[in-house]
PDB file of C-alpha atoms in Angstrom:
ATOM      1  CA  UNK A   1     150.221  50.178  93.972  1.00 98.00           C
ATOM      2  CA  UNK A   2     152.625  52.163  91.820  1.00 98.00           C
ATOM      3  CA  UNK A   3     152.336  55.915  92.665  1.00 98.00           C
ATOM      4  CA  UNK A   4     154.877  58.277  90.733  1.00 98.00           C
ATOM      5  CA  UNK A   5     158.066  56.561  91.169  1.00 96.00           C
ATOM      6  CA  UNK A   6     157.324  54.675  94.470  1.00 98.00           C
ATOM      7  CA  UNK A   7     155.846  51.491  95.051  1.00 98.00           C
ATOM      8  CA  UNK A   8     153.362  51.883  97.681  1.00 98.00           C
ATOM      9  CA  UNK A   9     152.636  48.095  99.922  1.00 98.00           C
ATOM     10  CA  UNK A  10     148.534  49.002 100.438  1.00 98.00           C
ATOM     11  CA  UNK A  11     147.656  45.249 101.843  1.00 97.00           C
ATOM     12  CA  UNK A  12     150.200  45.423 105.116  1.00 97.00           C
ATOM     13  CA  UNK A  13     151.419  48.937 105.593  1.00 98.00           C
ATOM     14  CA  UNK A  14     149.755  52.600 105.958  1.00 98.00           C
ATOM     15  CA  UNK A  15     151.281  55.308 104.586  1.00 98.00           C
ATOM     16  CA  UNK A  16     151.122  58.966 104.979  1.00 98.00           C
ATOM     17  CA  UNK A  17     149.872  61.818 102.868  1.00 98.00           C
ATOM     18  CA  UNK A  18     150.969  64.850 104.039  1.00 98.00           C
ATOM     19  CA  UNK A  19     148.802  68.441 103.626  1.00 97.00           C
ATOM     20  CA  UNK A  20     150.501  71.394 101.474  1.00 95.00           C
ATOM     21  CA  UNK A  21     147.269  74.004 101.504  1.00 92.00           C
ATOM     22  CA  UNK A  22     148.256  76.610  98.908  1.00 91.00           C
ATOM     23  CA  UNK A  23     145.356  78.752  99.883  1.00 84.00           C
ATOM     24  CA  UNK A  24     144.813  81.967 102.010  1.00 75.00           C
ATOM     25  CA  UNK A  25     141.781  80.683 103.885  1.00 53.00           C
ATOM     26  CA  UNK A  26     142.031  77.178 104.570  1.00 50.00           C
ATOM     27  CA  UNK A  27     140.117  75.744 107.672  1.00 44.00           C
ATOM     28  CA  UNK A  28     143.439  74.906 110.083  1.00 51.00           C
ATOM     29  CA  UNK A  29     146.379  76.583 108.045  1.00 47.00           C
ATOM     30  CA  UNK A  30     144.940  79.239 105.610  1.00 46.00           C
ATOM     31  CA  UNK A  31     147.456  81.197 104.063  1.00 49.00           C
ATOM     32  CA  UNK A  32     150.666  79.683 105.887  1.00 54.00           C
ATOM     33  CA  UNK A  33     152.419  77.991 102.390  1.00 48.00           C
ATOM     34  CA  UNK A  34     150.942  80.240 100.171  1.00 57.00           C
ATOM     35  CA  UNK A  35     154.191  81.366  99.571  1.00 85.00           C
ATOM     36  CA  UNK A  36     156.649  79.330  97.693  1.00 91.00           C
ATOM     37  CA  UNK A  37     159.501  79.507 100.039  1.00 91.00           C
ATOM     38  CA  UNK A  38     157.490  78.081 102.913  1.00 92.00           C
ATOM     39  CA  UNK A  39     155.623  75.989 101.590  1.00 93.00           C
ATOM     40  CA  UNK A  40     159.051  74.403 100.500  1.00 95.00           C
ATOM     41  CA  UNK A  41     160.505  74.232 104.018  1.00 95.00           C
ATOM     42  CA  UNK A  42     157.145  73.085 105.249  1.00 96.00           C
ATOM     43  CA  UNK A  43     157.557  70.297 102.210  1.00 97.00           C
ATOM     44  CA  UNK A  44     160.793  69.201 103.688  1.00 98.00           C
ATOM     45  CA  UNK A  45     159.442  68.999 106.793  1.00 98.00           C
ATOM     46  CA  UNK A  46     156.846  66.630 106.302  1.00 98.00           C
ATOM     47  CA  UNK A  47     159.096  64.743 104.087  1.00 98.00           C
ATOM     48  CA  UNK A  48     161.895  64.469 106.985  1.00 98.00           C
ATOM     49  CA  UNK A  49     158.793  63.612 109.171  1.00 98.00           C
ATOM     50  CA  UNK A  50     157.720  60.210 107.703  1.00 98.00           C
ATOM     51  CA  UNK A  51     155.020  62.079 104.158  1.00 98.00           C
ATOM     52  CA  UNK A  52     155.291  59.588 101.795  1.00 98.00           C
ATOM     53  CA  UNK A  53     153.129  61.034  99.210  1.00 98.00           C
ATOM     54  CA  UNK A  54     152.333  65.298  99.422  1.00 98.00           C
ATOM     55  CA  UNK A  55     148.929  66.358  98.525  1.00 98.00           C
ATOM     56  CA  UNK A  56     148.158  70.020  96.984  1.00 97.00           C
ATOM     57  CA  UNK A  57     145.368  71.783  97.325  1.00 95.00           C
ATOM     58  CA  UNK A  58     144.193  75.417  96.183  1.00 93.00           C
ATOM     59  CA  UNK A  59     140.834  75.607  97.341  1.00 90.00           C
ATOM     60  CA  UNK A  60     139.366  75.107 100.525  1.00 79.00           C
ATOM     61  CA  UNK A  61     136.769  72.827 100.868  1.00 71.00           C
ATOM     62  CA  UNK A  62     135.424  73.524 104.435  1.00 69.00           C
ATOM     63  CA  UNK A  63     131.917  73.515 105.282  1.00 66.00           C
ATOM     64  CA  UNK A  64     130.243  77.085 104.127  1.00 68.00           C
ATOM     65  CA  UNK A  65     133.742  77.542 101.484  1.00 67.00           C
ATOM     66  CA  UNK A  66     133.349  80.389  98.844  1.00 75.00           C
ATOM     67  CA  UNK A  67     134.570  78.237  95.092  1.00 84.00           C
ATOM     68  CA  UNK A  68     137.354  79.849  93.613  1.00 88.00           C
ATOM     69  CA  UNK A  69     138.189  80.590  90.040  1.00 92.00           C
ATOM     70  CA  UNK A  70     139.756  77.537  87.703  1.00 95.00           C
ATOM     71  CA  UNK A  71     142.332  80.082  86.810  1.00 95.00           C
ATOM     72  CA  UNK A  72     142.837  81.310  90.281  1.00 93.00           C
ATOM     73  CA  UNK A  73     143.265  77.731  91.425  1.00 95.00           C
ATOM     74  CA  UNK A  74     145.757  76.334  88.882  1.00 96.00           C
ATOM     75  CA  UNK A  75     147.749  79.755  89.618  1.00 93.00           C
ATOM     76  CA  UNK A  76     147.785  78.280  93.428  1.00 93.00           C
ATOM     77  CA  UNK A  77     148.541  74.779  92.441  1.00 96.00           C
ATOM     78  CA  UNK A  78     150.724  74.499  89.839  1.00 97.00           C
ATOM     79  CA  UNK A  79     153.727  76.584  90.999  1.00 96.00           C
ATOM     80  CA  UNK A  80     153.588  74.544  94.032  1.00 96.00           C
ATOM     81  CA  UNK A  81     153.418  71.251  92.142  1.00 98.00           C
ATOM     82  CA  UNK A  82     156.775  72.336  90.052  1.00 97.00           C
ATOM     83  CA  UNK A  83     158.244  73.465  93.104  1.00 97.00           C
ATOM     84  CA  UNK A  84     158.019  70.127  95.125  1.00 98.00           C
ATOM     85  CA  UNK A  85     158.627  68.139  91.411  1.00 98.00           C
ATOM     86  CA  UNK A  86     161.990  69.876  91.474  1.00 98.00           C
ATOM     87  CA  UNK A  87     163.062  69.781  94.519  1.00 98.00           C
ATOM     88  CA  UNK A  88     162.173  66.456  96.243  1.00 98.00           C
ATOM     89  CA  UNK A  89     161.669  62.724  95.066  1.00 98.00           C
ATOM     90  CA  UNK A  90     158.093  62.123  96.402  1.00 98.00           C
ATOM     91  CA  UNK A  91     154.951  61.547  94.688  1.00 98.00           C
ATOM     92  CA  UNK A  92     152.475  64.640  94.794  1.00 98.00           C
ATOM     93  CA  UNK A  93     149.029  64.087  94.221  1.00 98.00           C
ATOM     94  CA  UNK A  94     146.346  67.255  93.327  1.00 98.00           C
ATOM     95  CA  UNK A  95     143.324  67.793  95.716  1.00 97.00           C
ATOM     96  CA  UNK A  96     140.696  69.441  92.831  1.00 97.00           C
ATOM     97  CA  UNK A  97     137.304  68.496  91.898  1.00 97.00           C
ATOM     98  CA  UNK A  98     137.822  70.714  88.578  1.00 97.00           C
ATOM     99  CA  UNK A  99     139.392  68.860  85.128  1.00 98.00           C
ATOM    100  CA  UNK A 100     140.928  72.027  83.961  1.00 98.00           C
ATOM    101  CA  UNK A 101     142.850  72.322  87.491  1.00 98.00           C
ATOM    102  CA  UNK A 102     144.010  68.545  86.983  1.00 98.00           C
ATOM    103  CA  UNK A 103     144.482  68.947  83.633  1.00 98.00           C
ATOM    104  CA  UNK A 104     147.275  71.636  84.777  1.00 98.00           C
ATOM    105  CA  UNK A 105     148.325  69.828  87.662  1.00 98.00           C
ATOM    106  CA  UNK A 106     149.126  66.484  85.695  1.00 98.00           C
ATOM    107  CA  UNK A 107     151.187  68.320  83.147  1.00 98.00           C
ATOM    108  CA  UNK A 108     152.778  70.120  85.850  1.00 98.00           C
ATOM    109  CA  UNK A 109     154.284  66.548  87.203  1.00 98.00           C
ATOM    110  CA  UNK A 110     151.207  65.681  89.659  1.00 98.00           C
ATOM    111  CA  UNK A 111     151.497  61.790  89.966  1.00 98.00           C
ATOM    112  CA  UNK A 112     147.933  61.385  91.095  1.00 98.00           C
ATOM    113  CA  UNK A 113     144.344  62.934  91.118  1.00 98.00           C
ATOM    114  CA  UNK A 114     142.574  63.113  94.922  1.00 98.00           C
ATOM    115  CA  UNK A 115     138.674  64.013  93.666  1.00 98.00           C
ATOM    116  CA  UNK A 116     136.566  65.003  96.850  1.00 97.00           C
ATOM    117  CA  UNK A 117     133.807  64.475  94.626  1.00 98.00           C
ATOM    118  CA  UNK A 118     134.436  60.767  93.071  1.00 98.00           C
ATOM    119  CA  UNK A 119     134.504  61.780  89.285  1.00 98.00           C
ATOM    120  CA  UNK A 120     130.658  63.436  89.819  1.00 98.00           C
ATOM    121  CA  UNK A 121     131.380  66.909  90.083  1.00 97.00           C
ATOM    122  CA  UNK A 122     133.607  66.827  86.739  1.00 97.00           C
ATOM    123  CA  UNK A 123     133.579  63.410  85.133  1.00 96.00           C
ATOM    124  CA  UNK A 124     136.401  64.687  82.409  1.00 98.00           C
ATOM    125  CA  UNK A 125     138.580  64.122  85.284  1.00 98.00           C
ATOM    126  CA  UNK A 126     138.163  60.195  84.672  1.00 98.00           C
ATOM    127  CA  UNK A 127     139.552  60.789  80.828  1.00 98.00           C
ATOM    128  CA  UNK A 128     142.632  62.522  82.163  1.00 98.00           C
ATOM    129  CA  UNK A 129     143.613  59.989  84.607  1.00 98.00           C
ATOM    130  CA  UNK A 130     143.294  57.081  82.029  1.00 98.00           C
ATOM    131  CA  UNK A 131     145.094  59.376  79.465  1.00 98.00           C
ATOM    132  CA  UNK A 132     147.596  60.396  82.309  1.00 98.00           C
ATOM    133  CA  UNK A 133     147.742  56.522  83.772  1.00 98.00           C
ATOM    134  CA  UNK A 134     147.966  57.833  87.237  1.00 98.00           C
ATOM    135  CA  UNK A 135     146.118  56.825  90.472  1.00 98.00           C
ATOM    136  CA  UNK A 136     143.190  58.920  91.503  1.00 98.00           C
ATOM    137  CA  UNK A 137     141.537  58.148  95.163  1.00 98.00           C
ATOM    138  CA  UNK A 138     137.616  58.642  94.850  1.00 98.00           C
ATOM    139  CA  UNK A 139     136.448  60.087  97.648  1.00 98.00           C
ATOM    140  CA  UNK A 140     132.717  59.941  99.519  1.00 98.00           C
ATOM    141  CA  UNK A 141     130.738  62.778  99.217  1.00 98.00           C
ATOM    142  CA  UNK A 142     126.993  64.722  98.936  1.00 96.00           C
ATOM    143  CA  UNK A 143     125.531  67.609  98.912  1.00 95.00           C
ATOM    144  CA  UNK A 144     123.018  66.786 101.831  1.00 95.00           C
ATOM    145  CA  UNK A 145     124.055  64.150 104.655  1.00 97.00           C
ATOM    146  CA  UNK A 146     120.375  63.175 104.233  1.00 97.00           C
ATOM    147  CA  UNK A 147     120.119  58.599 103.637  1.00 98.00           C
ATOM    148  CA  UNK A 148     117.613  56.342 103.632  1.00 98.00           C
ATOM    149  CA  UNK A 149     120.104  54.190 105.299  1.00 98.00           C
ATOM    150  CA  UNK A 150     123.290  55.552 105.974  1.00 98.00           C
ATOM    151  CA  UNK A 151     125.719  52.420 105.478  1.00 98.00           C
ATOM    152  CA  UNK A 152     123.707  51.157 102.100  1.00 98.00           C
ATOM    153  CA  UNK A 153     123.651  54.200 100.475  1.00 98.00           C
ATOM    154  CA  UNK A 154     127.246  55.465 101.234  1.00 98.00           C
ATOM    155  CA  UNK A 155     128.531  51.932  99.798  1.00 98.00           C
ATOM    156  CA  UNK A 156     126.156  52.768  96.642  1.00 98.00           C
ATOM    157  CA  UNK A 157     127.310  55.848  96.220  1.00 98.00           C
ATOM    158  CA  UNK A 158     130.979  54.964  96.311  1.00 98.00           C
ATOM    159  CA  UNK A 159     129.830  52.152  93.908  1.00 98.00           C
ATOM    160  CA  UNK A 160     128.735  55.187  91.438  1.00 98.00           C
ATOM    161  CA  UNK A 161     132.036  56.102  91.251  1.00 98.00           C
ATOM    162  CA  UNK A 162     133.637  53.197  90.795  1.00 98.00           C
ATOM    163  CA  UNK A 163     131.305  52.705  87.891  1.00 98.00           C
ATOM    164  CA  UNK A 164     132.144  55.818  86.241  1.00 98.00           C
ATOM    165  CA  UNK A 165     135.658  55.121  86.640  1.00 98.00           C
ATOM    166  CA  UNK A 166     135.230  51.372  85.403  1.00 98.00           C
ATOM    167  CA  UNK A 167     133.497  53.169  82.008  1.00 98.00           C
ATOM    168  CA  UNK A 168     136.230  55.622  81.365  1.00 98.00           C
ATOM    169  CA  UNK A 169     138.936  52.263  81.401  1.00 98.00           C
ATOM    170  CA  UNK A 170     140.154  53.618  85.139  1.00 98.00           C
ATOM    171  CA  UNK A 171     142.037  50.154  85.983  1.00 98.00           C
ATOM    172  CA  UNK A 172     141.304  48.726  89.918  1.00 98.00           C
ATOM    173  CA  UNK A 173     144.928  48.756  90.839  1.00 98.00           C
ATOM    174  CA  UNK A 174     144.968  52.736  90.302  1.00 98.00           C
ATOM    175  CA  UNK A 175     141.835  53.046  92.886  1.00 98.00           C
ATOM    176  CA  UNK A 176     141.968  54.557  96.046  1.00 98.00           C
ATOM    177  CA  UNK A 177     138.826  54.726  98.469  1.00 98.00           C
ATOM    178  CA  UNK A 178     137.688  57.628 100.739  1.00 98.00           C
ATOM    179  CA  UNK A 179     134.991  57.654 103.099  1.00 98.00           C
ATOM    180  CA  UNK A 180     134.519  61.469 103.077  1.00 98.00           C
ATOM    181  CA  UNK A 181     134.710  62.343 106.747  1.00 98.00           C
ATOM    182  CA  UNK A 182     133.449  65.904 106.683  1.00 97.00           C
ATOM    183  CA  UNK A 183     131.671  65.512 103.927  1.00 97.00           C
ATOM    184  CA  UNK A 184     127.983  65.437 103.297  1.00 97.00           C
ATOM    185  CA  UNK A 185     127.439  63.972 107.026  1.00 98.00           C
ATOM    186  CA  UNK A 186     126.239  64.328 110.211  1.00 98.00           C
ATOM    187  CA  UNK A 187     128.416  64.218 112.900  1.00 98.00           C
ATOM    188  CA  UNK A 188     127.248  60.644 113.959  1.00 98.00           C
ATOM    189  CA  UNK A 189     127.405  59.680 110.524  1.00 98.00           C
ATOM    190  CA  UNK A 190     131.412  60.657 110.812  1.00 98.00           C
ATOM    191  CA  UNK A 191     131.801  58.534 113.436  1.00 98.00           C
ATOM    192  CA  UNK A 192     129.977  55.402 112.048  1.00 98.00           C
ATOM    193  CA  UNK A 193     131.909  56.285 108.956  1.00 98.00           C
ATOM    194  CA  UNK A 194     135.734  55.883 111.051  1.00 98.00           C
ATOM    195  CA  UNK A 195     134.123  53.060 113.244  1.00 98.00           C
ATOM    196  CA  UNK A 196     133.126  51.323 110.259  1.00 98.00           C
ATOM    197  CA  UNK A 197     136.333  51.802 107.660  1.00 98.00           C
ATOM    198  CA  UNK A 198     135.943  48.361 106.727  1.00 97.00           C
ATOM    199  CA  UNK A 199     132.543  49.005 104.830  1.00 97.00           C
ATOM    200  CA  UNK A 200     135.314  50.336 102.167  1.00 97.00           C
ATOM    201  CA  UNK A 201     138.477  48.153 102.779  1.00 96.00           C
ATOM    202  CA  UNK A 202     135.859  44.668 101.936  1.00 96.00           C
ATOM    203  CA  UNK A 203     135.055  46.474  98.319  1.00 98.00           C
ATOM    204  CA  UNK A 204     138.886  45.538  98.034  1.00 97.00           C
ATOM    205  CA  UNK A 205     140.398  48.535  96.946  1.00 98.00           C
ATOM    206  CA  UNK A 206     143.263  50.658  99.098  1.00 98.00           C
ATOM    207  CA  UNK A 207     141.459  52.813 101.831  1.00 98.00           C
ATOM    208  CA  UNK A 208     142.574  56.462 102.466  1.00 98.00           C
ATOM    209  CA  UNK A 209     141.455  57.811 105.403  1.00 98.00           C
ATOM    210  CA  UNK A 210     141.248  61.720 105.840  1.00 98.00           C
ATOM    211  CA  UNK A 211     140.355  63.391 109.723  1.00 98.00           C
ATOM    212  CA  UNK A 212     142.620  65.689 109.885  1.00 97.00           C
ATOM    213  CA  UNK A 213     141.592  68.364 112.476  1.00 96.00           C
ATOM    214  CA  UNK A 214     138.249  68.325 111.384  1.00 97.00           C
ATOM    215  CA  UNK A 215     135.017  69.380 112.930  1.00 96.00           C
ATOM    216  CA  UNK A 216     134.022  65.805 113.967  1.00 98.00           C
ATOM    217  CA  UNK A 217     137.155  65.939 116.406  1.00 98.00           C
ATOM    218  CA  UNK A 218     136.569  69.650 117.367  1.00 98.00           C
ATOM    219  CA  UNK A 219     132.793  68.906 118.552  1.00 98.00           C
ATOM    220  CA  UNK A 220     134.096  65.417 120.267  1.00 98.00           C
ATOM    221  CA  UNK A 221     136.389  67.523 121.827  1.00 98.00           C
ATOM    222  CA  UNK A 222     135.428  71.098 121.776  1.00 98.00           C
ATOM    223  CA  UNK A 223     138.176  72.377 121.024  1.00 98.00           C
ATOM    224  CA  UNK A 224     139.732  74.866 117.762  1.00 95.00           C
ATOM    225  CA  UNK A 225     141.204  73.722 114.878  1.00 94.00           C
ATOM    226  CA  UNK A 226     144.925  74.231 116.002  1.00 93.00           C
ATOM    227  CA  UNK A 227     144.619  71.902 119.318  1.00 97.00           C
ATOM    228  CA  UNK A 228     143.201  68.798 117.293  1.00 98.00           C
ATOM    229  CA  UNK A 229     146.228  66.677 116.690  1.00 98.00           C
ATOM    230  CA  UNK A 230     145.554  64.521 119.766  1.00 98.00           C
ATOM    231  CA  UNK A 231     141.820  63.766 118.497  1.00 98.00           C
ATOM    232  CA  UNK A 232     143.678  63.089 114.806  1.00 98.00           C
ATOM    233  CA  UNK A 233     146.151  60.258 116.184  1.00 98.00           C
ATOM    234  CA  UNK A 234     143.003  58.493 117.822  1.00 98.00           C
ATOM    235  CA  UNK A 235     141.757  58.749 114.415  1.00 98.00           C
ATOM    236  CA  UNK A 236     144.966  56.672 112.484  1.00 98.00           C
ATOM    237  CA  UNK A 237     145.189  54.571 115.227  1.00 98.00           C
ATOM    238  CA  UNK A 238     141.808  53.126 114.471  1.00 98.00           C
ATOM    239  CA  UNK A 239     142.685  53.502 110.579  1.00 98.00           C
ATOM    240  CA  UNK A 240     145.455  51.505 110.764  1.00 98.00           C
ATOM    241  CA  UNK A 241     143.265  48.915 112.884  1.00 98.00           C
ATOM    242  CA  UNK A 242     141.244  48.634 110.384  1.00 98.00           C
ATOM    243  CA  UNK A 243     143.448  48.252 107.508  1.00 98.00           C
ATOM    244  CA  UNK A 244     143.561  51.839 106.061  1.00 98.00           C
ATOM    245  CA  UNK A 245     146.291  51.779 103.250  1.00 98.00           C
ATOM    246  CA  UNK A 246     147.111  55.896 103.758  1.00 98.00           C
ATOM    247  CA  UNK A 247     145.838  58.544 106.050  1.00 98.00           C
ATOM    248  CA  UNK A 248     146.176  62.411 105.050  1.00 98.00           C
ATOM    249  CA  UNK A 249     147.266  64.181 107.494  1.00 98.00           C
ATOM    250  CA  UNK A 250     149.022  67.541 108.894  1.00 97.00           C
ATOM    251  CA  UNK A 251     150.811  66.895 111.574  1.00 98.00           C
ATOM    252  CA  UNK A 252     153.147  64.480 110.004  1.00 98.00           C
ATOM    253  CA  UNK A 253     155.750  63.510 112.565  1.00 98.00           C
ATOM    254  CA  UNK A 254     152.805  62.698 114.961  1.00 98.00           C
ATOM    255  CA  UNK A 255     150.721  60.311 112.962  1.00 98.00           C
ATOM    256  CA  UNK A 256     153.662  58.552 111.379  1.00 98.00           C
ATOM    257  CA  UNK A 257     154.878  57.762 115.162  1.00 98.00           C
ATOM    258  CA  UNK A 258     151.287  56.459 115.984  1.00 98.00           C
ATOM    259  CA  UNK A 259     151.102  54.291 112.591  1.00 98.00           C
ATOM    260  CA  UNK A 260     154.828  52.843 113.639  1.00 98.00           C
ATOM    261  CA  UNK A 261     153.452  52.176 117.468  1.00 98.00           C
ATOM    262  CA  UNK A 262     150.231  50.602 116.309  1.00 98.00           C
ATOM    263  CA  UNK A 263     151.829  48.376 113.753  1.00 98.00           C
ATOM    264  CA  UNK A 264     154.306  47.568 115.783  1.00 97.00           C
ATOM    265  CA  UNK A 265     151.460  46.197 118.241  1.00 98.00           C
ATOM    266  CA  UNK A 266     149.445  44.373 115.891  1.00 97.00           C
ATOM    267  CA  UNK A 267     152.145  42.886 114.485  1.00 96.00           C
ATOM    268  CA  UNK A 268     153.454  42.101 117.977  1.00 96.00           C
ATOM    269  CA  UNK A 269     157.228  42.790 116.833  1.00 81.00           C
ATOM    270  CA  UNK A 270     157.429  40.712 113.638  1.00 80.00           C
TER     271      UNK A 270
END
């Protein structure tokens, strides 16, 4: 899979995407690379680290967030996106639900669309990444984590996307898959979701896998947002097990240590 300048090996490797929040009120780093000048140390960080792709965001999506303004949200997003564009060769990719926020982003230099909503909240967003001819990764989601059954109707829902990005001309080789942990389920749902990655990776598309300090580690663990990295590695581990193609993650240096141990395992030194 071609992402921005960099070919990306989804069948035998996992990759990371590393977290720039541009927001003040993010769940784990609210308002720390809000400003430019950190957020472009904390880009070189990640990059030094092992980030092979950097994902923006200007709106938090955390349980109970408050939606911001399109225009407030591009003015997050798009400086960032220029900033990292001229500074570093890596491909960034824009975390919005909203088309006129990716509509910005891609003409900003984004080099892929990451839709928490799977092209339902804003199905313009499919036009702009055929017209763009970038990747997207369609991500998992509802409104209520209420199912009939829980592993049928998560696979149909991710088939609804697929099917709206099949009807906009979205080819399968720019498809990414996200199970949504966080996201319109219960707490054992999140589990069966991580436990069960390959109900995505058999549908034959690349399989990004997002846990990053999230709530399902914080109530396995009790513990705050900030002391979650530990819970997070368990989670790659386990991605990488099961054939996740990229996980998105904050504490770079961390993970990317965990995917090289665990590959190194399963591939028993080759």
């Amino acid at each position: 899979m071609k992402i921005g300048n960099r070919e990306f090996d989804v069948k035998n490797n996992c990759y990371i995407m590393g977290i720039l929040n541009v927001t003040p009120d993010s769940f784990s780093d609210g308002g720390k690379w809000n400003n430019l000048e950190r957020a472009k140390q904390h880009t070189a960080d990640m990059i030094n680290e092992g980030a092979s792709i950097i994902d923006i965001g200007g709106e938090s999506t955390r349980p109970g967030h408050v939606q911001i303004s399109v225009q407030e949200e591009i003015e997050r997003v798009v400086p960032a996106i220029e900033m990292v564009k001229k500074n570093f060769d890596i491909p960034v990719s824009i975390d919005s639900y909203k088309s006129e926020v990716v509509e910005a982003a891609l003409k900003a230099g984004a080099d892929m669309v990451n839709d928490i909503w799977g092209l339902k909240y804003d199905r313009r967003i499919a036009e702009l990444i055929v017209r763009y001819n970038v990747p997207c990764c369609l991500m998992h989601n509802r409104e209520k984590a209420e199912y009939e059954n829980f592993q049928k109707d998560m696979i149909q829902d991710i088939r609804d996307s697929l099917t709206i990005a099949k009807e906009a001309g979205i080819p399968d080789n720019k498809i990414i898959l996200d199970p949504g942990i966080g996201f319109g389920k219960t707490y054992e749902q999140n589990l069966i979701a991580i436990n069960n990655l390959e109900w995505l990776t058999e549908l034959g598309y690349p399989v990004l896998l997002a846990t990053s300090r999230k709530s399902v580690i914080g109530l396995t663990l009790d513990l705050p947002a900030d002391q979650r990295v530990e819970g997070t590695i368990v989670t790659t581990v386990i991605g990488v097990q099961k054939k996740a193609a990229f996980v998105r993650v904050h504490d770079v240096k961390e993970n990317y240590r965990a995917i090289l141990m665990t590959q190194a395992i399963l591939r028993e030194g080759k």
